[in-house]
GROMACS .gro file of C-alpha atoms in nm:
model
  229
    1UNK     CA    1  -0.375   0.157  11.461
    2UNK     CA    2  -0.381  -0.164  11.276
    3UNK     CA    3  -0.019  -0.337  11.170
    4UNK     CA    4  -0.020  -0.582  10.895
    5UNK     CA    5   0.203  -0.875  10.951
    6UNK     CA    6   0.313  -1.038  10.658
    7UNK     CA    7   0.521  -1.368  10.705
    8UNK     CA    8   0.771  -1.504  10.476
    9UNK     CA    9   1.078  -1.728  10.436
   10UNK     CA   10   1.380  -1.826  10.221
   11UNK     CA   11   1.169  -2.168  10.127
   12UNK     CA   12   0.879  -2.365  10.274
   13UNK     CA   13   0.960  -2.584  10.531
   14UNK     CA   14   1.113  -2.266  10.721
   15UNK     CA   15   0.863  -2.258  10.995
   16UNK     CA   16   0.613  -1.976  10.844
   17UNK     CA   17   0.293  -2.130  10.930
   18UNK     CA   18   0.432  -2.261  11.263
   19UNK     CA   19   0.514  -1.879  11.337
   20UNK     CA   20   0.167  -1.723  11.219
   21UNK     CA   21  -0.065  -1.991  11.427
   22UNK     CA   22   0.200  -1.931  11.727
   23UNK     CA   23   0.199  -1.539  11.702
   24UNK     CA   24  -0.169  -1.501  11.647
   25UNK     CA   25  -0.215  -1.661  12.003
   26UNK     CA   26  -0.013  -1.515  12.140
   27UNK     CA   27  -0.123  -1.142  12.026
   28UNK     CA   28  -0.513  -1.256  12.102
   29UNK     CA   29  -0.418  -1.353  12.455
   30UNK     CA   30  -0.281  -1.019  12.509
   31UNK     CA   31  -0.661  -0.907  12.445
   32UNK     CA   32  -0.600  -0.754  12.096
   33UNK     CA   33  -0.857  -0.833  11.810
   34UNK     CA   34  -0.638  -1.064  11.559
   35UNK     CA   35  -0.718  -1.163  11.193
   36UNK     CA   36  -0.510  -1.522  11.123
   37UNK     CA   37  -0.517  -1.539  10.746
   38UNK     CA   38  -0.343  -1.863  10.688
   39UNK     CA   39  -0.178  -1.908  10.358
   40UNK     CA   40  -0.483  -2.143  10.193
   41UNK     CA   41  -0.726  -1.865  10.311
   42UNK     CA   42  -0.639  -1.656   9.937
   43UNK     CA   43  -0.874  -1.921   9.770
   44UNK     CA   44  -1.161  -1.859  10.002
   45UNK     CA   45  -1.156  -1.492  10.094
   46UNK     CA   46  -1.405  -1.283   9.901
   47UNK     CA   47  -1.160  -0.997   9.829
   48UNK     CA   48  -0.964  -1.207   9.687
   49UNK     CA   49  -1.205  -1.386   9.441
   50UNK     CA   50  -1.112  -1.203   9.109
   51UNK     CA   51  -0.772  -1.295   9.189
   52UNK     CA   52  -0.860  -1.636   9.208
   53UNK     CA   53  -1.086  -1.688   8.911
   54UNK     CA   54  -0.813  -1.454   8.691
   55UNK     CA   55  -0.564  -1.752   8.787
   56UNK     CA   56  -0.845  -2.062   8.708
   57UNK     CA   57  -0.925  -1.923   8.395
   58UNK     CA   58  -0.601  -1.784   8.218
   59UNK     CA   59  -0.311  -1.918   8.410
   60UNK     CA   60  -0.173  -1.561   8.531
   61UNK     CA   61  -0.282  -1.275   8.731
   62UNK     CA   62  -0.281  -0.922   8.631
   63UNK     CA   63  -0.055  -0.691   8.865
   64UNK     CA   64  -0.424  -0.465   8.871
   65UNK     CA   65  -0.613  -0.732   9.014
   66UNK     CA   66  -0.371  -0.817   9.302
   67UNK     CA   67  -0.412  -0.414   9.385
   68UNK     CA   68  -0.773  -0.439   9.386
   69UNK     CA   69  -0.789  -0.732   9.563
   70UNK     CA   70  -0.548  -0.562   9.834
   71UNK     CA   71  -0.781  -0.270   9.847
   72UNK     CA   72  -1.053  -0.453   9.946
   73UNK     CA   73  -0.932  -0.681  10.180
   74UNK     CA   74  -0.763  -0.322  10.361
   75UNK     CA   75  -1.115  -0.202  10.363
   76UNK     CA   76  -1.236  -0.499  10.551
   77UNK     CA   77  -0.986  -0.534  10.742
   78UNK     CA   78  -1.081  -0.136  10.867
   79UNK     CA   79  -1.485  -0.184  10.865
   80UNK     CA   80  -1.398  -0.499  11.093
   81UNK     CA   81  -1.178  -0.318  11.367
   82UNK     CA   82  -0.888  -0.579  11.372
   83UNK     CA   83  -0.590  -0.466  11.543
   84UNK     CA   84  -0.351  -0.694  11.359
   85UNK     CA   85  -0.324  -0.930  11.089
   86UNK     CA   86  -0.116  -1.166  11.073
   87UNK     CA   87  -0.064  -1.317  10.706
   88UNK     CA   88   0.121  -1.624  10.600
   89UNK     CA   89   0.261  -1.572  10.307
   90UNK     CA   90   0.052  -1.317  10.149
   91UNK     CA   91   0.202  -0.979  10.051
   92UNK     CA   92   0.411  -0.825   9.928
   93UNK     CA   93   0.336  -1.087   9.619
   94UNK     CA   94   0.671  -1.114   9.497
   95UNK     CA   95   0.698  -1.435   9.441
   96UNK     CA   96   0.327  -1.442   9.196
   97UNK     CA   97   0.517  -1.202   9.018
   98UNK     CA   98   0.845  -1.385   8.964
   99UNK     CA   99   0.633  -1.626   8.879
  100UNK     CA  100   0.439  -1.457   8.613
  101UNK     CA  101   0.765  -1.345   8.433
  102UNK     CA  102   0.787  -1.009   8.610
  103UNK     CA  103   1.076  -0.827   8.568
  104UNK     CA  104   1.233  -0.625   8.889
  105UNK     CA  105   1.149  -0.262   8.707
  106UNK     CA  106   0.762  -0.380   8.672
  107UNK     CA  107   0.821  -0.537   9.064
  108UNK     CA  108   0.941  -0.201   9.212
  109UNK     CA  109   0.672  -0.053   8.991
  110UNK     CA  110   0.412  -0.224   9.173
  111UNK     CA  111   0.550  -0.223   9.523
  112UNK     CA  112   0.499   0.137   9.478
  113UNK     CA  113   0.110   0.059   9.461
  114UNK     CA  114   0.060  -0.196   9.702
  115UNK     CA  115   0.232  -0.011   9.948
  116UNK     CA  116   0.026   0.305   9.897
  117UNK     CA  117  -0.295   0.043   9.942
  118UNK     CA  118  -0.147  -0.102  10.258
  119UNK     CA  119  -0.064   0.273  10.416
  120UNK     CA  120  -0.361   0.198  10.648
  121UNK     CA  121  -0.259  -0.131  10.780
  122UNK     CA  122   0.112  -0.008  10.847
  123UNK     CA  123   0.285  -0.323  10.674
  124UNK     CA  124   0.547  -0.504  10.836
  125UNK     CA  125   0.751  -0.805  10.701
  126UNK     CA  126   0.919  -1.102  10.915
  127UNK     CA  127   1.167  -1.297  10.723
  128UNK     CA  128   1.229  -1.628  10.852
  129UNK     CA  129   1.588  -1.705  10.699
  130UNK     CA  130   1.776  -1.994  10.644
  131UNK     CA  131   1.954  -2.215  10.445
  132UNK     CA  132   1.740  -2.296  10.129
  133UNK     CA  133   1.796  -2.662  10.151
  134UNK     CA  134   1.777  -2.737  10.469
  135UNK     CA  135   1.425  -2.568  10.483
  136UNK     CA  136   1.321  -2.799  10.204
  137UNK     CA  137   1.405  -3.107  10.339
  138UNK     CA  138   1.228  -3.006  10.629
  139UNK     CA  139   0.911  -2.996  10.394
  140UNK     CA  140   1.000  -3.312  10.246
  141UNK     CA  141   1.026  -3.496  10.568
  142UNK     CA  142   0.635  -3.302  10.671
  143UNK     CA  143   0.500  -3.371  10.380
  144UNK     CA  144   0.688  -3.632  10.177
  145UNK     CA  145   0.893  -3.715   9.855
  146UNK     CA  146   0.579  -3.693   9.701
  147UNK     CA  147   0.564  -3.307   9.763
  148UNK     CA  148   0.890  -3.227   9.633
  149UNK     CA  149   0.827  -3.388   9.297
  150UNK     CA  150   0.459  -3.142   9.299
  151UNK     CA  151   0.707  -2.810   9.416
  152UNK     CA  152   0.957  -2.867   9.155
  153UNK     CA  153   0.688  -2.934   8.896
  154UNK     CA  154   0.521  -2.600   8.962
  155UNK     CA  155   0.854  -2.394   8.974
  156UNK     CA  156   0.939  -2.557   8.642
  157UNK     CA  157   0.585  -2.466   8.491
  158UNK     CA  158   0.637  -2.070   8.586
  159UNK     CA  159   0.834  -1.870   8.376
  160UNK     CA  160   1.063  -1.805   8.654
  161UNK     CA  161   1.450  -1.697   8.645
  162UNK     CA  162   1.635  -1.873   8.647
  163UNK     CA  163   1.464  -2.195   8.539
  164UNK     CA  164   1.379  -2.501   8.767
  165UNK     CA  165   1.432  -2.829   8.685
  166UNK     CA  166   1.580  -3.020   9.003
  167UNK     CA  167   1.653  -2.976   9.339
  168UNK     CA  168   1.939  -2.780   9.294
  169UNK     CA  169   1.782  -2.540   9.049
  170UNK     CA  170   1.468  -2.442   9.301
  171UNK     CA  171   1.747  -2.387   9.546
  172UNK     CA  172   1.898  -2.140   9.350
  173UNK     CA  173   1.576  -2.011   9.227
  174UNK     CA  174   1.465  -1.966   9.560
  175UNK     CA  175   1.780  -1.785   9.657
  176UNK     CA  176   1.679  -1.530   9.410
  177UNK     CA  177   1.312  -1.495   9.539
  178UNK     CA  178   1.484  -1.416   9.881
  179UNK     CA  179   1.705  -1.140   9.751
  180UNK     CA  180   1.417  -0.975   9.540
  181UNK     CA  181   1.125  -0.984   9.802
  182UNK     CA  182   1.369  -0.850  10.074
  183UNK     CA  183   1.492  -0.557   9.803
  184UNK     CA  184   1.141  -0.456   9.739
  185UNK     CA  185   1.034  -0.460  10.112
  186UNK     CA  186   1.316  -0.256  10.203
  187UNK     CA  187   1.327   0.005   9.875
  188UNK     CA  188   0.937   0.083  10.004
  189UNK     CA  189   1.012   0.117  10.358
  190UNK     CA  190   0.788  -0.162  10.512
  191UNK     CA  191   0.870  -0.222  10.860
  192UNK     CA  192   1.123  -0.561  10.823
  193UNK     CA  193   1.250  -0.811  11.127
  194UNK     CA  194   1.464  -1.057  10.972
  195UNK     CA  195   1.492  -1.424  11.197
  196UNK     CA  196   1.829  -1.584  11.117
  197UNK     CA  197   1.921  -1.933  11.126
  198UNK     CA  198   1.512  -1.954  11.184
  199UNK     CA  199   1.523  -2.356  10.971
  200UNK     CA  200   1.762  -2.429  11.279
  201UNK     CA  201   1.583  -2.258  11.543
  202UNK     CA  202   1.279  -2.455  11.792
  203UNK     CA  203   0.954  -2.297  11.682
  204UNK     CA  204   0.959  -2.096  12.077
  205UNK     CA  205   1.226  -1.956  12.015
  206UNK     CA  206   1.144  -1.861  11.668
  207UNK     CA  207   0.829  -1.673  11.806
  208UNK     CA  208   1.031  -1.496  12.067
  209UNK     CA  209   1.200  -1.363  11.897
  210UNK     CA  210   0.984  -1.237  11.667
  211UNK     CA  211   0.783  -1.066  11.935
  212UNK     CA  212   1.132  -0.870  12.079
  213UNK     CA  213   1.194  -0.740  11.710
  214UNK     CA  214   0.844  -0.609  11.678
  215UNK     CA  215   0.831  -0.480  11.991
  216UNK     CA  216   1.157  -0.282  11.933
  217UNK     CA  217   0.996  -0.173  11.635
  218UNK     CA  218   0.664  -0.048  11.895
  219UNK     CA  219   0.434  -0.267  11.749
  220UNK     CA  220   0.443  -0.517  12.044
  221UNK     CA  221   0.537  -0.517  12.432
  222UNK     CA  222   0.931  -0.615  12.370
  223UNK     CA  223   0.930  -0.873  12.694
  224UNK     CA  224   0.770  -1.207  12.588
  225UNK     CA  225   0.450  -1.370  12.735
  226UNK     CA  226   0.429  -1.651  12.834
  227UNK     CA  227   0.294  -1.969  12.602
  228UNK     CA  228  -0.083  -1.980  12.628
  229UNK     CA  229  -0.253  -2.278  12.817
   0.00000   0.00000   0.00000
């Protein structure tokens, strides 16, 4: 059986990447075949190259394409035997879709597609929460002041709900794009482990227990392994 394990958080900064390098080792030490696709990865994958040009040449990306794209990375994911992927910050979409003006009808609409797509790969989502804020002044201290200015700018571009303009505004936007992504995942009953407090939380223990919730879902041995060398 492959499991699909698609990594997400109430805002960057929350530790997603941190989790998918961290669980991917850990998984390929216990001998299993492991597909990293790291969160840059969507502008470089073949499957994904409609989506890509779609987005270069008319700002937006059609709910179809996404589907298509999904059913041929699934199929490659099959032909290539992996046992698990672990995805930062790919699927379920939600927040291209936000993005693109999407109301929540249109959102459950197409949650009802992808998740027929992803029936081979047994989808499950792990939700790093957290406090908004906190995650994003995380980010700003990784990446600096700069980088806030950029994430702002591209909220505010988007024809999300509602609007960004300032810090405060992404916070609550982003408080929104929590509530909807976690609605759809459940409503389509993905597999879902949700971290808490996971902003205030040392990366080891993050990836703990992330490993105990999928293992009491039977994905993964529930006792954790030791770090790699």
């Amino acid at each position: 059986m492959t499991v699909l394990i698609t990594v997400w958080g109430a805002s960057p900064g929350v530790g997603k990447s941190t989790l998918c390098a961290g669980l991917s080792r850990r998984l390929a030490d216990m001998g299993l075949r492991v597909d990293h696709f790291r969160e840059e990865e969507i502008l470089t994958r073949p499957q994904f190259a409609s989506v890509v040009e779609e987005f270069e040449t008319t700002g937006t990306v059609a709910s179809a394409t996404l589907i298509a794209s999904t059913a041929r990375f699934v199929d490659a994911v099959v032909a290539n035997g992996d046992d698990v992927v672990v995805a930062d910050a790919l699927m379920p979409f939600v927040p291209t879709l936000l993005a693109m003006g999407h109301g929540e009808a249109a959102i459950d609409a197409f949650m009802t597609d992808l998740t027929e797509v992803l029936a081979r790969v047994h989808p499950v989502m792990v939700f790093l929460d957290g406090d908004a804020g906190a995650a994003l002044s995380r980010a700003v201290t990784r990446e600096g002041e700069q980088w806030l200015d950029w994430f702002i700018g591209k909220l505010a571009a988007y024809e999300v709900t509602p609007p960004v303009a300032d810090l405060a505004s992404a916070v609550t936007y982003l408080r929104r794009e929590r509530a909807v992504t976690l609605d759809a995942v459940r409503r389509k009953g993905w597999g879902l482990v949700m971290i808490d407090r996971a902003d205030e939380r040392p990366p080891d223990e993050v990836l703990q227990a992330t490993q105990r919730a999928l293992g009491r879902l039977g994905l993964l041995p529930t006792s954790p392994l030791e770090p790699s060398a």
